[in-house]
Amino acid sequence: MTKVDAGTGQTEILSRYLDKDDFLDRYIRRDGSEEDCRLCPYYGKRWSCPPGLPHAYSYLEKYQSLCLVALKVNYSQEVRGKAKDNPEYADQIREEVYESAKRKLLMKLLELEKRIPGSRTLGAGRCILCEHCTREEGKPCRHPELRRYSITGFGLDFGKILEEVFGLPLLWAADGLPEYDVAVAALFF
Ligand code: SF4
């Protein structure tokens, strides 16, 4: 586990090695996960996300294992206090700490891909490499060599993965920031 003091929050990286077939069999949702994605404001607005993703079993067919990585950003009581009923501040903190850490995690996984021939990353949520995704204009992806599909876009049960693999309940706060935010990415090899 790696800990980085991020000033306004503390970032932890947790990782687990898993068998790919066991992972898909246990966590792929078979109850209309596409419906969940339709509720996301980024549905159809990022090339990393549904609709249009390949099926997980065929896309990941050639891999045997994966390293599942959870990025956990803990928000201090002081920050959470300031964010309460202050959605602009909460968004700013998420952008500065959480989204920035997700971007760094993606870059690290892409570095690992180069060192492990044939490996492939699934990213932590929507692609955040560009400020404005070209999908919203109906144009091709600007960086197809860097863009990776979202692991949650493949219909995996995110809450169940957090609970069972990392022992972390999925938290949210209706009026500010929860105690922590967690994103999950993976490297398949
Ligand atoms: S790299 Fe840019 S254009 Fe491509 S999916 Fe990501 S945000 Fe969109």
Short mmCIF file of N, CA, C and O and ligand atoms in Angstrom, two decimals, residues 45-48 127-135 140-144 146-147, ligand 1:
data_model
loop_
_atom_site.label_atom_id
_atom_site.label_comp_id
_atom_site.label_asym_id
_atom_site.label_seq_id
_atom_site.Cartn_x
_atom_site.Cartn_y
_atom_site.Cartn_z
N LYS A 45 -20.58 10.03 -24.05
CA LYS A 45 -19.83 11.28 -24.19
C LYS A 45 -18.32 11.10 -24.06
O LYS A 45 -17.58 12.07 -24.09
N ARG A 46 -17.87 9.89 -23.81
CA ARG A 46 -16.44 9.58 -23.74
C ARG A 46 -16.19 8.32 -24.56
O ARG A 46 -16.97 7.36 -24.45
N TRP A 47 -15.09 8.30 -25.31
CA TRP A 47 -14.78 7.12 -26.11
C TRP A 47 -14.38 5.94 -25.23
O TRP A 47 -14.24 4.81 -25.72
N SER A 48 -14.19 6.17 -23.95
CA SER A 48 -13.83 5.09 -23.02
C SER A 48 -15.04 4.36 -22.46
O SER A 48 -14.89 3.39 -21.72
N CYS A 127 -12.61 8.38 -19.40
CA CYS A 127 -11.32 8.93 -19.80
C CYS A 127 -11.29 10.42 -19.46
O CYS A 127 -12.22 11.16 -19.77
N ILE A 128 -10.17 10.84 -18.84
CA ILE A 128 -10.06 12.24 -18.43
C ILE A 128 -8.79 12.87 -19.02
O ILE A 128 -8.26 13.82 -18.49
N LEU A 129 -8.34 12.30 -20.13
CA LEU A 129 -7.09 12.81 -20.71
C LEU A 129 -7.27 14.19 -21.36
O LEU A 129 -6.34 14.98 -21.39
N CYS A 130 -8.43 14.45 -21.92
CA CYS A 130 -8.67 15.75 -22.57
C CYS A 130 -9.75 16.51 -21.78
O CYS A 130 -10.64 15.90 -21.20
N GLU A 131 -9.66 17.81 -21.84
CA GLU A 131 -10.68 18.62 -21.14
C GLU A 131 -12.05 18.41 -21.78
O GLU A 131 -13.06 18.28 -21.10
N HIS A 132 -12.07 18.37 -23.12
CA HIS A 132 -13.33 18.14 -23.85
C HIS A 132 -13.13 16.94 -24.77
O HIS A 132 -12.29 16.98 -25.66
N CYS A 133 -13.89 15.88 -24.53
CA CYS A 133 -13.76 14.67 -25.35
C CYS A 133 -14.37 14.92 -26.73
O CYS A 133 -15.45 15.50 -26.86
N THR A 134 -13.68 14.44 -27.76
CA THR A 134 -14.16 14.63 -29.13
C THR A 134 -15.44 13.85 -29.42
O THR A 134 -16.12 14.14 -30.41
N ARG A 135 -15.78 12.88 -28.57
CA ARG A 135 -17.00 12.10 -28.83
C ARG A 135 -18.22 13.01 -28.80
O ARG A 135 -19.20 12.75 -29.50
N PRO A 140 -13.37 11.46 -34.04
CA PRO A 140 -12.58 10.35 -33.47
C PRO A 140 -11.78 10.79 -32.25
O PRO A 140 -11.49 11.98 -32.08
N CYS A 141 -11.39 9.81 -31.44
CA CYS A 141 -10.58 10.06 -30.24
C CYS A 141 -9.25 10.73 -30.63
O CYS A 141 -8.61 10.34 -31.60
N ARG A 142 -8.85 11.73 -29.84
CA ARG A 142 -7.58 12.44 -30.11
C ARG A 142 -6.35 11.59 -29.80
O ARG A 142 -5.31 11.75 -30.39
N HIS A 143 -6.48 10.70 -28.82
CA HIS A 143 -5.31 9.92 -28.37
C HIS A 143 -5.68 8.45 -28.24
O HIS A 143 -5.64 7.88 -27.13
N PRO A 144 -6.02 7.81 -29.37
CA PRO A 144 -6.44 6.40 -29.26
C PRO A 144 -5.35 5.50 -28.69
O PRO A 144 -5.65 4.46 -28.11
N LEU A 146 -3.55 6.18 -26.16
CA LEU A 146 -3.54 6.33 -24.70
C LEU A 146 -4.88 6.00 -24.06
O LEU A 146 -4.95 5.64 -22.89
N ARG A 147 -5.95 6.19 -24.83
CA ARG A 147 -7.30 5.97 -24.27
C ARG A 147 -7.50 4.49 -23.92
O ARG A 147 -7.18 3.62 -24.71
S1 SF4 B 1 -8.27 10.69 -25.14
FE1 SF4 B 1 -9.51 12.56 -25.23
S2 SF4 B 1 -10.80 12.28 -27.05
FE2 SF4 B 1 -10.02 10.24 -26.48
S3 SF4 B 1 -11.58 9.33 -25.10
FE3 SF4 B 1 -10.07 10.38 -23.83
S4 SF4 B 1 -10.98 12.41 -23.47
FE4 SF4 B 1 -12.00 11.53 -25.29
#
